mmCIF file of C-alpha atoms in Angstrom:
data_model
loop_
_atom_site.group_PDB
_atom_site.id
_atom_site.type_symbol
_atom_site.label_atom_id
_atom_site.label_comp_id
_atom_site.label_asym_id
_atom_site.label_seq_id
_atom_site.Cartn_x
_atom_site.Cartn_y
_atom_site.Cartn_z
ATOM 1 C CA MET A 1 -35.204 23.330 -27.975
ATOM 2 C CA ILE A 2 -34.495 22.703 -31.709
ATOM 3 C CA LYS A 3 -31.030 24.013 -31.175
ATOM 4 C CA PHE A 4 -30.546 21.597 -28.315
ATOM 5 C CA PHE A 5 -31.702 18.529 -30.426
ATOM 6 C CA LEU A 6 -29.389 19.725 -33.305
ATOM 7 C CA ILE A 7 -26.399 19.597 -30.886
ATOM 8 C CA ILE A 8 -27.386 16.165 -29.607
ATOM 9 C CA ILE A 9 -27.639 14.849 -33.294
ATOM 10 C CA LEU A 10 -24.186 16.311 -34.121
ATOM 11 C CA ILE A 11 -22.616 14.681 -31.026
ATOM 12 C CA THR A 12 -24.224 11.280 -31.846
ATOM 13 C CA LEU A 13 -22.942 11.469 -35.467
ATOM 14 C CA THR A 14 -19.493 12.351 -34.313
ATOM 15 C CA LEU A 15 -19.403 9.490 -31.860
ATOM 16 C CA THR A 16 -20.809 7.116 -34.573
ATOM 17 C CA ASP A 17 -18.101 8.099 -37.001
ATOM 18 C CA SER A 18 -15.366 7.517 -34.423
ATOM 19 C CA ILE A 19 -16.690 4.036 -33.600
ATOM 20 C CA GLU A 20 -16.938 3.012 -37.233
ATOM 21 C CA GLU A 21 -13.297 4.226 -38.037
ATOM 22 C CA TYR A 22 -11.804 2.468 -34.964
ATOM 23 C CA SER A 23 -10.123 -0.819 -35.552
ATOM 24 C CA ASP A 24 -9.982 -2.966 -32.390
ATOM 25 C CA PRO A 25 -6.855 -5.163 -32.237
ATOM 26 C CA TYR A 26 -8.264 -7.111 -29.258
ATOM 27 C CA SER A 27 -11.244 -8.240 -31.293
ATOM 28 C CA GLU A 28 -9.098 -9.032 -34.351
ATOM 29 C CA CYS A 29 -6.687 -11.069 -32.346
ATOM 30 C CA GLU A 30 -9.248 -12.794 -30.072
ATOM 31 C CA SER A 31 -8.051 -16.244 -31.183
ATOM 32 C CA ASN A 32 -4.648 -15.511 -29.761
ATOM 33 C CA PHE A 33 -5.903 -15.274 -26.255
ATOM 34 C CA PHE A 34 -6.818 -18.103 -23.857
ATOM 35 C CA ALA A 35 -10.575 -17.915 -23.130
ATOM 36 C CA SER A 36 -10.652 -14.836 -25.415
ATOM 37 C CA ILE A 37 -9.251 -12.660 -22.511
ATOM 38 C CA PRO A 38 -6.317 -10.485 -23.458
ATOM 39 C CA PRO A 39 -3.409 -9.534 -21.239
ATOM 40 C CA LYS A 40 -3.208 -6.021 -19.836
ATOM 41 C CA MET A 41 -0.889 -3.416 -21.375
ATOM 42 C CA TYR A 42 1.206 -0.598 -19.847
ATOM 43 C CA SER A 43 -0.135 2.872 -20.236
ATOM 44 C CA GLY A 44 0.939 4.205 -23.628
ATOM 45 C CA ASN A 45 1.469 0.777 -25.249
ATOM 46 C CA VAL A 46 0.111 0.236 -28.735
ATOM 47 C CA ALA A 47 -1.948 -2.881 -29.463
ATOM 48 C CA LEU A 48 -1.041 -4.700 -32.694
ATOM 49 C CA CYS A 49 -2.727 -7.780 -34.080
ATOM 50 C CA LYS A 50 -0.542 -9.438 -36.719
ATOM 51 C CA ASN A 51 -3.096 -11.061 -39.123
ATOM 52 C CA GLY A 52 -4.235 -13.286 -36.226
ATOM 53 C CA TYR A 53 -0.903 -14.914 -35.836
ATOM 54 C CA ALA A 54 0.148 -13.034 -32.717
ATOM 55 C CA PHE A 55 -0.808 -10.062 -30.542
ATOM 56 C CA ILE A 56 1.888 -7.520 -29.717
ATOM 57 C CA ALA A 57 1.716 -4.900 -26.973
ATOM 58 C CA TYR A 58 4.325 -2.348 -28.357
ATOM 59 C CA ASP A 59 5.995 -0.233 -25.753
ATOM 60 C CA VAL A 60 6.451 3.087 -27.527
ATOM 61 C CA ASP A 61 8.746 4.724 -25.037
ATOM 62 C CA MET A 62 11.061 1.761 -24.766
ATOM 63 C CA LYS A 63 11.077 1.198 -28.538
ATOM 64 C CA ASN A 64 10.529 -2.532 -27.620
ATOM 65 C CA PRO A 65 7.561 -4.943 -27.491
ATOM 66 C CA ALA A 66 6.220 -5.202 -23.900
ATOM 67 C CA LEU A 67 4.821 -8.588 -24.652
ATOM 68 C CA THR A 68 3.653 -10.985 -27.342
ATOM 69 C CA ALA A 69 0.757 -13.343 -26.985
ATOM 70 C CA TYR A 70 0.337 -16.445 -29.243
ATOM 71 C CA TYR A 71 -0.515 -20.130 -29.528
ATOM 72 C CA TRP A 72 1.967 -22.755 -30.466
ATOM 73 C CA LYS A 73 0.975 -26.133 -31.944
ATOM 74 C CA LYS A 74 2.854 -29.195 -32.884
ATOM 75 C CA GLU A 75 1.996 -28.748 -36.594
ATOM 76 C CA THR A 76 3.571 -25.305 -36.641
ATOM 77 C CA LEU A 77 6.955 -26.132 -35.113
ATOM 78 C CA TYR A 78 9.672 -25.833 -37.820
ATOM 79 C CA GLY A 79 12.994 -24.004 -38.027
ATOM 80 C CA GLY A 80 14.569 -21.413 -40.402
ATOM 81 C CA ARG A 81 15.743 -17.809 -40.354
ATOM 82 C CA GLU A 82 15.021 -14.612 -42.220
ATOM 83 C CA GLY A 83 16.109 -11.045 -42.180
ATOM 84 C CA PHE A 84 14.794 -8.485 -39.739
ATOM 85 C CA LYS A 85 12.520 -5.585 -40.920
ATOM 86 C CA LEU A 86 10.642 -2.563 -39.673
ATOM 87 C CA ASP A 87 7.044 -2.911 -38.762
ATOM 88 C CA THR A 88 5.133 -1.225 -41.572
ATOM 89 C CA GLU A 89 2.044 -0.787 -39.313
ATOM 90 C CA LEU A 90 4.047 1.244 -36.821
ATOM 91 C CA GLU A 91 5.618 3.213 -39.666
ATOM 92 C CA ALA A 92 2.185 4.120 -40.873
ATOM 93 C CA MET A 93 1.324 5.436 -37.407
ATOM 94 C CA GLY A 94 4.488 7.455 -37.321
ATOM 95 C CA ILE A 95 5.763 5.520 -34.248
ATOM 96 C CA ALA A 96 9.494 5.214 -33.833
ATOM 97 C CA GLN A 97 11.134 1.816 -33.858
ATOM 98 C CA ALA A 98 14.556 0.436 -33.177
ATOM 99 C CA PRO A 99 16.518 0.601 -36.394
ATOM 100 C CA VAL A 100 17.311 -2.828 -38.001
ATOM 101 C CA ASP A 101 20.956 -1.762 -38.352
ATOM 102 C CA SER A 102 21.320 0.052 -35.004
ATOM 103 C CA SER A 103 24.747 -0.352 -33.306
ATOM 104 C CA CYS A 104 22.706 -1.605 -30.302
ATOM 105 C CA TRP A 105 22.668 -5.003 -31.948
ATOM 106 C CA SER A 106 25.797 -7.192 -31.749
ATOM 107 C CA GLN A 107 27.015 -10.629 -30.608
ATOM 108 C CA ASP A 108 26.840 -9.390 -27.062
ATOM 109 C CA TRP A 109 23.283 -7.951 -27.507
ATOM 110 C CA ASN A 110 21.035 -9.856 -29.923
ATOM 111 C CA ARG A 111 17.623 -9.026 -31.330
ATOM 112 C CA GLY A 112 15.603 -11.244 -29.006
ATOM 113 C CA HIS A 113 12.395 -12.600 -30.484
ATOM 114 C CA LEU A 114 9.416 -12.472 -28.170
ATOM 115 C CA LYS A 115 7.554 -14.826 -30.485
ATOM 116 C CA PRO A 116 10.219 -17.201 -31.747
ATOM 117 C CA SER A 117 10.414 -17.854 -35.515
ATOM 118 C CA ASP A 118 10.676 -21.676 -34.948
ATOM 119 C CA GLY A 119 6.934 -21.909 -34.055
ATOM 120 C CA SER A 120 5.767 -20.086 -37.254
ATOM 121 C CA SER A 121 7.795 -21.245 -40.227
ATOM 122 C CA TYR A 122 5.015 -23.634 -41.394
ATOM 123 C CA ASN A 123 3.909 -20.740 -43.503
ATOM 124 C CA LEU A 124 6.660 -18.770 -45.190
ATOM 125 C CA THR A 125 4.478 -16.458 -47.239
ATOM 126 C CA LYS A 126 5.158 -12.680 -47.165
ATOM 127 C CA GLY A 127 3.103 -11.194 -44.328
ATOM 128 C CA GLY A 128 2.559 -14.620 -42.820
ATOM 129 C CA PRO A 129 3.248 -15.904 -39.363
ATOM 130 C CA TRP A 130 6.972 -16.587 -39.893
ATOM 131 C CA ASP A 131 7.528 -13.299 -41.710
ATOM 132 C CA MET A 132 5.809 -11.468 -38.826
ATOM 133 C CA THR A 133 8.279 -12.797 -36.212
ATOM 134 C CA TYR A 134 11.053 -10.795 -37.867
ATOM 135 C CA ILE A 135 9.516 -7.355 -37.520
ATOM 136 C CA MET A 136 11.156 -4.983 -35.100
ATOM 137 C CA SER A 137 8.050 -4.734 -32.957
ATOM 138 C CA ASN A 138 8.584 -8.333 -31.984
ATOM 139 C CA VAL A 139 12.271 -8.034 -30.792
ATOM 140 C CA ALA A 140 14.031 -6.387 -27.852
ATOM 141 C CA PRO A 141 17.654 -6.337 -26.760
ATOM 142 C CA GLN A 142 18.666 -9.678 -25.208
ATOM 143 C CA ALA A 143 22.104 -10.567 -23.810
ATOM 144 C CA GLY A 144 23.650 -12.998 -26.456
ATOM 145 C CA THR A 145 24.812 -15.627 -24.061
ATOM 146 C CA PHE A 146 21.384 -15.638 -22.299
ATOM 147 C CA ASN A 147 19.554 -15.763 -25.560
ATOM 148 C CA GLU A 148 21.681 -18.686 -26.957
ATOM 149 C CA GLY A 149 21.988 -20.354 -23.523
ATOM 150 C CA SER A 150 19.379 -20.854 -20.834
ATOM 151 C CA TRP A 151 16.601 -19.002 -22.679
ATOM 152 C CA SER A 152 17.120 -21.235 -25.738
ATOM 153 C CA THR A 153 16.896 -24.264 -23.490
ATOM 154 C CA LEU A 154 13.681 -23.068 -21.949
ATOM 155 C CA GLU A 155 12.170 -22.494 -25.386
ATOM 156 C CA GLY A 156 13.378 -25.985 -26.400
ATOM 157 C CA ASN A 157 11.589 -27.448 -23.407
ATOM 158 C CA VAL A 158 8.353 -25.746 -24.424
ATOM 159 C CA VAL A 159 8.702 -27.083 -28.012
ATOM 160 C CA ASN A 160 9.488 -30.608 -26.782
ATOM 161 C CA TRP A 161 6.508 -30.533 -24.439
ATOM 162 C CA ILE A 162 4.210 -29.548 -27.299
ATOM 163 C CA GLN A 163 5.555 -32.227 -29.604
ATOM 164 C CA THR A 164 5.396 -35.007 -26.953
ATOM 165 C CA LYS A 165 1.956 -34.145 -25.753
ATOM 166 C CA ASN A 166 0.593 -33.104 -29.148
ATOM 167 C CA ASN A 167 -1.128 -30.310 -27.277
ATOM 168 C CA PRO A 168 -1.235 -26.628 -28.051
ATOM 169 C CA LEU A 169 0.021 -24.044 -25.495
ATOM 170 C CA TYR A 170 -1.042 -20.414 -24.989
ATOM 171 C CA ILE A 171 2.152 -18.408 -24.451
ATOM 172 C CA ILE A 172 2.989 -14.911 -23.466
ATOM 173 C CA THR A 173 6.608 -13.758 -23.657
ATOM 174 C CA GLY A 174 7.497 -10.406 -22.417
ATOM 175 C CA VAL A 175 10.190 -8.134 -20.992
ATOM 176 C CA ALA A 176 10.190 -6.104 -17.770
ATOM 177 C CA TYR A 177 12.170 -3.291 -16.171
ATOM 178 C CA LYS A 178 13.271 -2.493 -12.588
ATOM 179 C CA ASP A 179 12.375 1.145 -13.175
ATOM 180 C CA ARG A 180 10.134 1.913 -16.150
ATOM 181 C CA SER A 181 10.682 5.637 -15.595
ATOM 182 C CA ASN A 182 14.525 5.339 -15.881
ATOM 183 C CA PRO A 183 15.534 2.235 -17.907
ATOM 184 C CA ILE A 184 19.047 1.517 -19.206
ATOM 185 C CA ARG A 185 19.256 3.046 -22.719
ATOM 186 C CA ARG A 186 21.439 1.700 -25.475
ATOM 187 C CA ALA A 187 22.144 3.167 -28.939
ATOM 188 C CA ASP A 188 19.252 4.947 -30.673
ATOM 189 C CA ASN A 189 17.544 5.380 -27.327
ATOM 190 C CA ILE A 190 16.505 1.725 -27.251
ATOM 191 C CA ALA A 191 15.647 0.527 -23.708
ATOM 192 C CA GLN A 192 17.444 -2.586 -22.396
ATOM 193 C CA PRO A 193 15.054 -4.788 -20.544
ATOM 194 C CA ASP A 194 16.121 -5.923 -17.098
ATOM 195 C CA TYR A 195 14.176 -9.231 -17.360
ATOM 196 C CA TYR A 196 12.759 -11.561 -19.903
ATOM 197 C CA TYR A 197 9.753 -13.733 -18.859
ATOM 198 C CA LYS A 198 7.490 -16.444 -20.343
ATOM 199 C CA VAL A 199 4.193 -17.703 -19.044
ATOM 200 C CA ILE A 200 2.528 -20.797 -20.521
ATOM 201 C CA CYS A 201 -0.995 -22.228 -20.285
ATOM 202 C CA ASP A 202 -2.206 -25.678 -21.132
ATOM 203 C CA PRO A 203 -5.754 -24.820 -22.256
ATOM 204 C CA VAL A 204 -6.939 -28.361 -21.978
ATOM 205 C CA ALA A 205 -5.776 -29.208 -18.482
ATOM 206 C CA ARG A 206 -5.963 -25.635 -17.296
ATOM 207 C CA GLN A 207 -2.400 -25.794 -15.892
ATOM 208 C CA SER A 208 0.100 -22.967 -16.146
ATOM 209 C CA ALA A 209 3.694 -22.074 -15.330
ATOM 210 C CA GLY A 210 5.901 -19.057 -15.358
ATOM 211 C CA PHE A 211 9.604 -18.397 -15.893
ATOM 212 C CA TYR A 212 11.809 -15.311 -15.665
ATOM 213 C CA ALA A 213 15.442 -14.363 -15.552
ATOM 214 C CA CYS A 214 17.572 -11.174 -15.450
ATOM 215 C CA ASN A 215 18.745 -10.066 -18.928
ATOM 216 C CA LEU A 216 22.461 -10.202 -18.321
ATOM 217 C CA PRO A 217 25.269 -12.285 -19.993
ATOM 218 C CA ASP A 218 25.972 -14.823 -17.239
ATOM 219 C CA SER A 219 24.740 -14.090 -13.719
ATOM 220 C CA CYS A 220 21.136 -15.446 -13.990
ATOM 221 C CA GLN A 221 21.409 -18.289 -16.510
ATOM 222 C CA GLU A 222 20.095 -20.865 -13.997
ATOM 223 C CA ASP A 223 16.996 -18.827 -13.169
ATOM 224 C CA THR A 224 15.044 -20.052 -16.231
ATOM 225 C CA LYS A 225 15.065 -23.546 -14.680
ATOM 226 C CA ILE A 226 12.947 -22.386 -11.786
ATOM 227 C CA PHE A 227 9.180 -22.992 -12.078
ATOM 228 C CA ARG A 228 7.186 -20.089 -10.862
ATOM 229 C CA THR A 229 3.469 -19.278 -10.656
ATOM 230 C CA VAL A 230 2.041 -16.979 -13.387
ATOM 231 C CA ALA A 231 0.966 -14.755 -10.363
ATOM 232 C CA GLU A 232 4.665 -14.316 -9.520
ATOM 233 C CA VAL A 233 5.598 -13.260 -13.025
ATOM 234 C CA GLU A 234 2.620 -10.824 -13.044
ATOM 235 C CA THR A 235 4.089 -9.203 -9.953
ATOM 236 C CA LEU A 236 7.435 -8.906 -11.729
ATOM 237 C CA ALA A 237 5.838 -7.393 -14.798
ATOM 238 C CA GLN A 238 3.204 -5.352 -12.939
ATOM 239 C CA LEU A 239 0.654 -6.558 -15.390
ATOM 240 C CA THR A 240 -2.326 -9.065 -15.402
ATOM 241 C CA LEU A 241 -1.259 -11.625 -17.969
ATOM 242 C CA PHE A 242 -3.658 -14.654 -17.499
ATOM 243 C CA ASP A 243 -7.184 -15.051 -16.175
ATOM 244 C CA THR A 244 -7.593 -17.261 -13.153
ATOM 245 C CA LEU A 245 -9.189 -19.925 -15.490
ATOM 246 C CA CYS A 246 -5.646 -21.218 -16.114
ATOM 247 C CA ASN A 247 -4.722 -21.734 -12.409
ATOM 248 C CA LYS A 248 -2.315 -18.949 -12.285
ATOM 249 C CA ASN A 249 -1.825 -19.057 -8.427
ATOM 250 C CA SER A 250 -0.110 -22.462 -8.429
ATOM 251 C CA VAL A 251 2.164 -24.612 -10.588
ATOM 252 C CA ASP A 252 2.340 -28.352 -10.883
ATOM 253 C CA GLU A 253 5.921 -29.122 -11.989
ATOM 254 C CA SER A 254 5.059 -32.714 -12.784
ATOM 255 C CA HIS A 255 2.724 -31.516 -15.463
ATOM 256 C CA TRP A 256 5.631 -30.051 -17.426
ATOM 257 C CA TRP A 257 9.214 -31.290 -17.710
#
């Protein structure tokens, strides 16, 4: 009997130590989620909370972020650019990243921000929100003409809405693949997403909208103009992104632009 209780005590101590040492990115990044409810992640993704400025689900196998969740507010919308850098948090974990200088990157294939830098340059300090948008865990290959064309227009519409309404938006930007088991691979084994998507939630009016387009130079440019329900985007991504609290099964285009 004594031996049995000793075993129970040892197991309890082991579990306690494990709990105390575990850092929960979901709890640390709770302010980045609408209604404190995080999006789901793919199996094998690594959850990263970037000092409360953004939540990143990093897709280890793809060497890309699967999604980034964040809030944008009128007072945070400024411009500016910085150099890209490796994510030191992933380096400490021994997790491979896309090299900053990989031949994957070019005019044809840009480093596409999932959380754009424009919404974060109100704070330029090292390790701050702007600095964190230039880490490699926040970028994925994006067709250059797509990045600089219709995708840029979509992000401009989001910015203009926030500035006009003076209202924050909860945003998740992500990438998706036609076949996650066999994606297109570029240099350094970096996966090329087949789609980029963005879902937005007005936390005040509880209205939402979704957008996506194929990640190709020209053929899908007009698709970012199509309003979709968040539920449709979730079907594409095969992930639950929003709770039903933000009316994800319908979209009122008149609420947006």
